[in-house]
Amino acid sequence: MPAMKDEVDRSSLLSLRQWITVEGPNSRDAVLRKTAVARGLALILRHIARTGIGRYGQNDKHVDPIFAALHQHVLGLKSRSLADDAHVDNFTLEIIDGRPVVLSCVSPSVNLVLEAGDTENAILPRHESLESWTIDLRTSPTDVSHPPTTGMSNEDSDALLTKLGDLLYKLYSGNPNLCATTAKEVNPIAFQRLNVDDDVVGGHHRQKRRSTAVTMLGQFGERHAQLKDLGVPDVTACLVRDLLEVSLGDFRPDTSVASIEEVCEELQLMHEKSGIFMFASPIVEQPRLEIDTTVLYGREDEMSRLLSVHDRLRDTGESEAILIDGYSGCGKTSLARSVIPHVERAGGYFIGQKLDVLTSSPVALVLNAFDMLPPLVLKMCNPCEVESIKRDLCSIFGDQLASLVRLLPNAALLRTSTWSSPPSASQLDGKLRVDYTLQLFARIISSRQRPIVLHLDDIQHTDQYSLDLLQHILCDIKGCSSILFVGSFRSNELGDEHPVNGFMRKLDRNGTLTSNIHLGGIKLESINALVSNSLRLVPRYCKDLSREIYRRTDGNPLFAIETLRSFVGTGLIEYRLRQRRWCWDIDQIGDVKLSDNVSDLITLKIAALPEKNRQALKALSCFGSSANHDILNTLSMELENLQLGCSDELVNAGLLNKNDTGYNFSHDKVLEAAVSLFPTEFERADCHRDIGRILLDAFDTGVLECVGIVADQCNLGLASEAHVACTNMARLNEKAAASALKKANRKSALHYSSNAMRHLPENCWQSERDLSIRVYLTHAKSAALNGVVNEAKVAINKLLPYANAIDKMAALSLKSSILASSRQIQEALATIVGALSDLGETIPQTYDEETREELFALTLQTISQHSISEVSEFKLVSPEDAAAAIIHFYYLAIQLSHLLHPNVLIIFACKSVMASLKMGCTKFSSFGLAVFAARGVLARDWVDESLVIGLFALKLLERFSDADDQRMSVYGEYYGTIANFSTPFQLCCERLNHGKEIGLFHGNHMGAIWNGNFFLHSGLLAAIELSKLQKECKYQEGIVEGDKDQYFGTTAAYTDLVKNTLDILTGDKPFSGRIEGDWPCPGANVIRYEFLKKYHHSVRAFWTRDFSQCVWCTSFLEDMYKNLPTSIMIKFYGGLAGYCLSESETENSMIDVAIATMKEKEAKCAHNFRNKRLLLEAEKLSRAGEVEEADIAYLSAIEAACKARFVHEQGLACELA
């Protein structure tokens, strides 16, 4: 029996395959026209559409008999949940007169449960013979005795039919909502009519249908409508109708289904997009056209490239940048955002912002984008990861976490329970190094496993400052952040001179991978997919309409969408209730003339809106591309045309998008069309003014906190008026400028401060003195930060006659900084000296050595009269006290004196120390003490005294909660020089690096750079791995690059000196003899460049074995620098080099000098100098022939170097031994 059954199965499959006519080599060419197969498929689909199918193939009892038989006999699949002999006899397919005929088949009207032991005949009393599967001889295209050959192997045919069965199963199995049996309650009359048609009329009706082709076509159309009445999806009903029509020979090349492969493709589409196609036909007169603008059409290759870049980032962990360009409406934004699901599935973060022509501060949008990260961290990461990130933020930022929160308010979400509240605004007032702060933040948040994708849309509206910020973040060579920057822009709005081009070149030079994606129009097939999904019709029905849209739009996606909407809006495409689908006359559409510009279509669409909706669009356009909920809620209480319901109507019209934060225009072209609704600029200004007044009232009452947005609206409302004296406007803009300064948003700060100046009354110094002082000072700061030096100077000069002591100190401090940055050092120092004189200080008229020594002695005497070891006993000065201003000006004078003669530096350091000890200390006192200890006391070889004073300077800082901005200056002096004789070099390096980080946090570039240079110098002494030092040096170059002109280029000169030394030591460059070049600073810096050149020359010569050059360097040691670590190392290298050159007494005496120096310093810090002394002694013993003693000394030197982690000197000792 089983063998006979298998033979029947195979014959049935063969019989069906023989009736699939194939005209080409591929299965998709199998023509269904005038075949029983077409009608058989139609009836199968119709049956399933009416009754559904059971969950066939699962281990339960809910099995549909006809589908089981279909799988077993027609599709060649065996059910694992049924017995081998189950349902076989109820569905048989044999050849009668050369044609496949279904002899009998169970045809239930509903799915029934098969109980164990029951048979179908017992459960289903009604059987139906499906003779209708046969076709009249008059309609057959083939000879009865010679069925056509398939052109396919049995395996290919089986695979094709199996695919068809699987798709039917996937589409309908377990989904009763897609079949008509669930539609009884929806349309019971239609359901009864269809059943009556089958059951009562029965075979007579089917015989009548077969009488003529015309009658059959009419009946098929009626049956198609009846299926729709039952709620069957239109695509299913249409497919049934088309297959029946094709079986009669009514074949239309554009719309008819031609092969089983095409049927499979259509079913696959229904399965993949069931939400679009498998829905009940709506019973409404005019449903709304729904176009999903988030779907990306025709960009598969570009999307693949973008995803491959993201995946490469996850593999390498190295940041990359990719630019997407194209004309407006080509889908740049959609392409960039298409990676969001992929990024989120991979565990990464997607952040983005959109710029527009109204964007006044692009850098603010960059900050807003990064501010999106903390909520994403809480959403994406598990609790352990979140706690780890919180700990890292607390550890790395420390007290500077407040600075991060000031830039990114949401960072407060990641604070630990022990984190203290941020300092007051006065403590935070100052510049921030935004790029460094974001670099650190990105290093902590991002990783290979969780990279950041940053998308900035329409970067043609960005500026140089924001691009520089992005460059520094992406080129963070020191960190381990993983960021993919995606920038999109319009091709026709980016000229050759635009900053974006320079931005990409800088990224290339810094080794950041960059790439570009250009978008043009999409292909006809993609336009057809867009139309198909929008109209919810399968693609073959939309080909003619898609061709027309493509002809008009050249494949521009936005233009195509708006053209389709225009066709619907003008009635060229309409939803017909009788057909339950969208219909059109392609000839009529072809004759209609529409604009060839997408902007015109959008403008016409907006013009057809109700008046309240147009007014809402006008109001929303005043905020640019987006507006948040807080703003709109405030306005909705006052403006009738901004009710939330009105905004939602605009969303339904496809003009706005709604998100968690608010509403945004769906496209730039919509924003442009909304702006064009204002007939004149005056009317637009009136709208801004009305909005501004409402927001200003809310701001004054504390309802709103977004001072920048309020100020923008008020300013734009008064833009048409040349001068408006308004105290409230001046106060508002000053607050906005101060807020922008705190966020390091210098461009916005200047914009607001300029408006504040414009709104001050003419008699402002008499009527609003305090406000005027704040406005002028804020404007001077903003102008100075933006490089508008003359404007800053004018503001300061106007301010000074009216300022009090504190404001005058701030103004003069700013003025001196401006003069210094303009290389007017003498003028800057004169300004400070004048201010000190006004405060009653006596400043020496000359800066000669006699004056210096007198002040130095007097300062030492003053120090000796105080117990500086007890820091807590010293008086602290209130910031409002005049003494605070005096000490602050001395601090500024010391900073400037680095560029003048060393005597000037010592004199002002002495004056600062004496003023602090006499009047009381401020946080600025510490720097004067550190400079006095390092440059005055240590230079006289008073190591112990310098250590005591230096430690006092460090401890004094701890008494001030806001002293971090001074820490880097004190660290540079103490750990860069003084501590080298008491503290391990490695610890000094750690402190100096921390000082550099603090300087970067506070925007003190000079403090950061000098600490960085000291770190590199101490790194050579501390034997830090050379490759690591090279990386740190490259990072230092990046910091210096933005401040090359500061201190007349001295920072760049020193960094280059260290860089070249490292390159020579690593073999990247050859040693070429003496170092050329002069110190770029006028006058003499305390650390003389010529002396520094000798030290680096000695290091390079020794380690490249040019010992004669090394010995030559020792002849340049001067008493003034004999206690610097560099001087000691020159003696060390010179002593060893001397033995390598000659046996003469001259060279031999050098090693005795070096040994004596090392013994002296070893008494203070054995960690740093013991191994060096032992190595020198071992060399001396070796030359003296005392081999055993030398071996013992070598071993001791090796052990001491190993213990102190001086790897290079350990290796040197091993080599010499």
Coordinates of N, CA and C in Angstrom, one line a residue, residues 462-597:
T462 N 26.2 75.0 8.7 CA 27.1 75.0 9.8 C 28.2 76.1 9.7
D463 N 29.0 76.3 10.7 CA 30.1 77.3 10.6 C 31.4 76.6 11.0
Q464 N 32.5 77.4 10.9 CA 33.8 76.9 11.2 C 34.0 76.4 12.6
Y465 N 33.4 77.2 13.5 CA 33.6 76.8 15.0 C 33.0 75.4 15.3
S466 N 31.8 75.2 14.8 CA 31.2 73.9 15.1 C 31.9 72.7 14.3
L467 N 32.4 73.0 13.1 CA 33.2 72.0 12.4 C 34.5 71.7 13.1
D468 N 35.2 72.7 13.6 CA 36.4 72.5 14.4 C 36.1 71.7 15.6
L469 N 35.0 71.9 16.3 CA 34.6 71.1 17.4 C 34.4 69.7 17.0
L470 N 33.8 69.4 15.9 CA 33.6 68.0 15.5 C 34.9 67.4 15.1
Q471 N 35.8 68.2 14.5 CA 37.1 67.6 14.1 C 37.9 67.2 15.3
H472 N 37.9 68.0 16.4 CA 38.6 67.6 17.6 C 38.0 66.4 18.2
I473 N 36.7 66.2 18.2 CA 36.1 65.0 18.8 C 36.4 63.8 18.0
L474 N 36.3 63.9 16.6 CA 36.5 62.7 15.8 C 38.0 62.3 15.7
C475 N 38.9 63.3 15.9 CA 40.4 63.1 15.8 C 41.0 62.9 17.2
D476 N 40.2 62.4 18.1 CA 40.7 62.2 19.4 C 41.6 61.0 19.4
I477 N 42.9 61.2 19.1 CA 43.8 60.1 18.9 C 44.2 59.5 20.2
K478 N 44.1 60.2 21.3 CA 44.4 59.7 22.6 C 43.4 58.8 23.2
G479 N 42.1 59.1 22.9 CA 41.0 58.4 23.5 C 40.7 57.1 22.7
C480 N 39.6 56.5 23.2 CA 39.1 55.3 22.6 C 37.7 55.4 22.2
S481 N 37.2 56.6 21.9 CA 35.8 56.8 21.5 C 35.6 56.3 20.1
S482 N 34.4 55.8 19.9 CA 34.0 55.2 18.6 C 32.8 56.0 18.1
I483 N 33.0 56.9 17.1 CA 31.9 57.7 16.6 C 31.9 57.7 15.1
L484 N 30.7 57.5 14.6 CA 30.5 57.6 13.2 C 29.7 58.9 12.9
F485 N 30.4 59.8 12.3 CA 29.8 61.1 11.9 C 29.2 61.0 10.5
V486 N 27.9 61.3 10.4 CA 27.2 61.3 9.2 C 26.7 62.7 8.9
G487 N 27.2 63.4 7.9 CA 26.8 64.7 7.6 C 26.1 64.7 6.2
S488 N 24.9 65.3 6.1 CA 24.2 65.4 4.9 C 24.0 66.9 4.5
F489 N 24.1 67.1 3.2 CA 24.0 68.5 2.7 C 23.5 68.5 1.2
R490 N 23.0 69.7 0.8 CA 22.6 69.8 -0.6 C 23.8 70.1 -1.5
S491 N 23.9 69.4 -2.5 CA 25.0 69.5 -3.4 C 25.1 70.9 -4.0
N492 N 24.0 71.5 -4.3 CA 24.1 72.8 -5.0 C 24.2 74.0 -4.0
E493 N 24.4 73.7 -2.7 CA 24.5 74.8 -1.7 C 25.9 74.7 -1.0
L494 N 26.8 74.0 -1.5 CA 28.1 73.9 -0.9 C 29.2 74.2 -1.9
G495 N 29.7 75.4 -1.8 CA 30.7 75.9 -2.7 C 32.1 75.4 -2.4
D496 N 33.1 75.6 -3.2 CA 34.4 75.1 -3.0 C 35.1 75.7 -1.7
E497 N 34.6 76.9 -1.3 CA 35.2 77.6 -0.2 C 34.5 77.3 1.1
H498 N 33.5 76.5 1.0 CA 32.7 76.2 2.3 C 33.6 75.5 3.3
P499 N 33.4 75.8 4.6 CA 34.2 75.2 5.6 C 34.1 73.6 5.7
V500 N 33.1 73.1 5.2 CA 32.9 71.6 5.2 C 34.0 70.9 4.4
N501 N 34.4 71.5 3.3 CA 35.5 70.9 2.5 C 36.8 70.9 3.3
G502 N 37.1 72.0 3.9 CA 38.3 72.0 4.8 C 38.2 71.1 5.9
F503 N 37.0 70.9 6.5 CA 36.8 70.0 7.6 C 37.1 68.6 7.2
M504 N 36.7 68.1 6.0 CA 37.0 66.8 5.5 C 38.5 66.6 5.2
R505 N 39.2 67.7 4.7 CA 40.6 67.6 4.5 C 41.4 67.4 5.8
K506 N 40.9 68.1 6.8 CA 41.6 68.0 8.1 C 41.4 66.6 8.7
L507 N 40.2 66.1 8.5 CA 40.0 64.7 9.0 C 41.0 63.7 8.3
D508 N 41.1 63.9 7.0 CA 42.0 63.0 6.2 C 43.5 63.2 6.7
R509 N 43.9 64.4 7.0 CA 45.3 64.6 7.4 C 45.5 64.0 8.8
N510 N 44.5 63.9 9.6 CA 44.6 63.4 11.0 C 44.3 61.9 11.0
G511 N 44.2 61.3 9.8 CA 44.0 59.8 9.8 C 42.6 59.3 10.0
T512 N 41.6 60.2 10.1 CA 40.2 59.7 10.2 C 39.7 59.3 8.9
L513 N 39.2 58.1 8.8 CA 38.6 57.6 7.5 C 37.4 58.4 7.1
T514 N 37.4 58.8 5.8 CA 36.2 59.6 5.3 C 35.7 59.0 4.0
S515 N 34.4 59.1 3.8 CA 33.8 58.6 2.5 C 32.7 59.5 2.2
N516 N 32.1 59.3 1.0 CA 31.1 60.1 0.5 C 30.0 59.2 -0.3
I517 N 28.8 59.6 -0.1 CA 27.7 58.9 -0.8 C 26.9 60.0 -1.6
H518 N 26.8 59.9 -2.9 CA 26.0 60.9 -3.7 C 24.7 60.2 -4.0
L519 N 23.6 61.0 -3.8 CA 22.3 60.5 -4.1 C 21.7 61.3 -5.3
G520 N 21.2 60.5 -6.3 CA 20.5 61.1 -7.4 C 19.1 60.6 -7.3
G521 N 18.4 60.6 -8.5 CA 17.0 60.1 -8.5 C 17.0 58.6 -8.4
I522 N 15.9 58.0 -7.9 CA 15.7 56.6 -7.7 C 15.1 56.1 -9.0
K523 N 15.2 54.7 -9.2 CA 14.8 54.1 -10.5 C 13.3 54.0 -10.5
L524 N 12.8 53.6 -11.7 CA 11.3 53.5 -11.9 C 10.8 52.4 -11.0
E525 N 11.5 51.3 -10.9 CA 11.0 50.2 -10.0 C 10.8 50.6 -8.6
S526 N 11.6 51.5 -8.1 CA 11.5 52.0 -6.7 C 10.3 53.0 -6.6
I527 N 10.1 53.8 -7.7 CA 8.9 54.7 -7.7 C 7.7 53.8 -7.7
N528 N 7.7 52.7 -8.4 CA 6.5 51.8 -8.5 C 6.3 51.2 -7.1
A529 N 7.3 50.9 -6.4 CA 7.2 50.3 -5.0 C 6.6 51.4 -4.1
L530 N 7.0 52.6 -4.2 CA 6.4 53.7 -3.4 C 5.0 53.9 -3.7
V531 N 4.6 53.9 -5.0 CA 3.2 54.1 -5.3 C 2.4 52.9 -4.9
S532 N 2.9 51.7 -5.1 CA 2.2 50.5 -4.7 C 1.9 50.5 -3.2
N533 N 2.9 50.8 -2.4 CA 2.7 50.8 -0.9 C 1.7 51.8 -0.5
S534 N 1.8 53.0 -1.1 CA 1.0 54.1 -0.7 C -0.5 53.9 -1.1
L535 N -0.7 53.3 -2.2 CA -2.1 53.0 -2.7 C -2.6 51.6 -2.2
R536 N -1.7 50.9 -1.6 CA -2.0 49.5 -1.1 C -2.5 48.6 -2.3
L537 N -1.9 48.7 -3.4 CA -2.1 47.9 -4.5 C -0.8 47.2 -4.9
V538 N -0.9 46.0 -5.4 CA 0.3 45.3 -5.8 C 1.0 46.0 -6.9
P539 N 2.3 45.9 -7.1 CA 3.0 46.7 -8.0 C 2.6 46.6 -9.5
R540 N 2.0 45.4 -9.9 CA 1.7 45.3 -11.3 C 0.5 46.2 -11.7
Y541 N -0.3 46.5 -10.7 CA -1.4 47.4 -11.0 C -1.0 48.9 -11.1
C542 N 0.2 49.2 -10.6 CA 0.6 50.6 -10.6 C 1.6 51.0 -11.6
K543 N 1.9 50.2 -12.5 CA 3.0 50.4 -13.4 C 2.8 51.7 -14.3
D544 N 1.6 51.8 -14.8 CA 1.3 53.0 -15.7 C 1.4 54.3 -14.9
L545 N 0.8 54.3 -13.7 CA 0.8 55.5 -12.9 C 2.3 55.8 -12.5
S546 N 3.1 54.8 -12.1 CA 4.4 55.0 -11.7 C 5.3 55.6 -12.8
R547 N 5.0 55.1 -14.1 CA 5.8 55.6 -15.2 C 5.5 57.1 -15.4
E548 N 4.2 57.5 -15.2 CA 3.9 58.9 -15.3 C 4.5 59.8 -14.3
I549 N 4.5 59.3 -13.0 CA 5.1 60.0 -11.9 C 6.7 60.1 -12.2
Y550 N 7.2 59.1 -12.6 CA 8.7 59.1 -12.9 C 9.0 60.0 -14.0
R551 N 8.2 60.1 -15.0 CA 8.5 61.0 -16.1 C 8.4 62.5 -15.6
R552 N 7.6 62.8 -14.7 CA 7.4 64.1 -14.2 C 8.5 64.5 -13.2
T553 N 9.0 63.6 -12.4 CA 9.9 63.9 -11.3 C 11.3 63.5 -11.4
D554 N 11.6 62.7 -12.5 CA 12.9 62.2 -12.7 C 13.5 61.4 -11.5
G555 N 12.6 60.8 -10.8 CA 13.0 59.9 -9.7 C 13.3 60.6 -8.4
N556 N 13.0 61.9 -8.3 CA 13.2 62.5 -7.0 C 12.1 62.1 -6.0
P557 N 12.5 61.4 -4.9 CA 11.5 60.8 -4.0 C 10.5 61.8 -3.4
L558 N 11.0 63.0 -2.9 CA 10.1 64.0 -2.4 C 9.1 64.5 -3.5
F559 N 9.6 64.7 -4.6 CA 8.8 65.2 -5.7 C 7.8 64.2 -6.1
A560 N 8.2 62.9 -6.1 CA 7.3 61.8 -6.4 C 6.1 61.7 -5.4
I561 N 6.5 61.9 -4.1 CA 5.5 61.8 -3.1 C 4.5 62.9 -3.2
E562 N 5.0 64.1 -3.4 CA 4.1 65.3 -3.5 C 3.3 65.3 -4.8
T563 N 3.8 64.7 -5.9 CA 3.1 64.5 -7.1 C 1.9 63.6 -6.9
L564 N 2.2 62.5 -6.2 CA 1.2 61.5 -5.9 C 0.1 62.1 -5.0
R565 N 0.5 62.9 -4.0 CA -0.5 63.6 -3.2 C -1.3 64.6 -4.0
S566 N -0.6 65.2 -4.9 CA -1.3 66.2 -5.7 C -2.4 65.5 -6.6
F567 N -2.0 64.4 -7.2 CA -3.0 63.7 -8.0 C -4.2 63.3 -7.1
V568 N -4.0 62.9 -5.9 CA -5.1 62.5 -5.0 C -5.9 63.8 -4.6
G569 N -5.2 64.9 -4.3 CA -5.8 66.1 -3.9 C -6.7 66.7 -5.0
T570 N -6.3 66.6 -6.2 CA -7.0 67.1 -7.4 C -8.1 66.2 -7.9
G571 N -8.2 65.0 -7.3 CA -9.2 64.0 -7.8 C -8.8 63.2 -9.0
L572 N -7.5 63.3 -9.4 CA -7.1 62.5 -10.5 C -6.9 61.0 -10.1
I573 N -6.6 60.8 -8.8 CA -6.7 59.5 -8.2 C -7.7 59.6 -7.1
E574 N -8.7 58.7 -7.2 CA -9.8 58.7 -6.2 C -10.1 57.3 -5.7
Y575 N -10.6 57.3 -4.5 CA -11.0 56.0 -3.9 C -12.4 55.8 -4.3
R576 N -12.7 54.6 -5.0 CA -14.1 54.3 -5.4 C -14.6 53.2 -4.5
L577 N -15.8 53.5 -3.9 CA -16.4 52.6 -2.9 C -16.8 51.3 -3.5
R578 N -17.2 51.4 -4.8 CA -17.7 50.1 -5.4 C -16.5 49.1 -5.6
Q579 N -15.4 49.7 -6.1 CA -14.2 48.8 -6.3 C -13.4 48.6 -5.0
R580 N -13.7 49.4 -4.0 CA -13.0 49.4 -2.7 C -11.5 49.5 -2.9
R581 N -11.1 50.4 -3.8 CA -9.6 50.6 -4.0 C -9.5 52.0 -4.7
W582 N -8.2 52.4 -4.8 CA -7.9 53.7 -5.5 C -7.9 53.4 -7.0
C583 N -8.5 54.3 -7.7 CA -8.6 54.2 -9.2 C -8.2 55.5 -9.9
W584 N -7.8 55.4 -11.1 CA -7.4 56.6 -11.9 C -7.5 56.3 -13.4
D585 N -7.5 57.3 -14.1 CA -7.5 57.3 -15.6 C -6.2 57.8 -16.0
I586 N -5.3 56.9 -16.5 CA -3.9 57.3 -16.8 C -3.9 58.3 -18.0
D587 N -4.8 58.2 -18.9 CA -4.8 59.2 -20.0 C -5.2 60.6 -19.5
Q588 N -6.1 60.6 -18.6 CA -6.5 61.9 -18.0 C -5.3 62.5 -17.2
I589 N -4.6 61.7 -16.4 CA -3.5 62.2 -15.7 C -2.4 62.7 -16.6
G590 N -2.2 62.0 -17.7 CA -1.1 62.4 -18.6 C -1.4 63.7 -19.3
D591 N -2.7 64.1 -19.4 CA -3.1 65.4 -20.0 C -3.0 66.6 -19.1
V592 N -2.9 66.3 -17.8 CA -2.9 67.4 -16.8 C -1.5 68.0 -16.7
K593 N -1.5 69.3 -16.6 CA -0.2 70.0 -16.5 C 0.0 70.4 -15.0
L594 N 1.0 69.8 -14.4 CA 1.4 70.2 -13.0 C 2.7 70.9 -13.0
S595 N 3.1 71.5 -12.0 CA 4.3 72.2 -11.9 C 5.5 71.2 -11.9
D596 N 6.6 71.6 -12.5 CA 7.8 70.8 -12.5 C 8.7 71.1 -11.4
N597 N 8.2 71.8 -10.3 CA 8.9 72.2 -9.2 C 8.2 71.7 -7.9

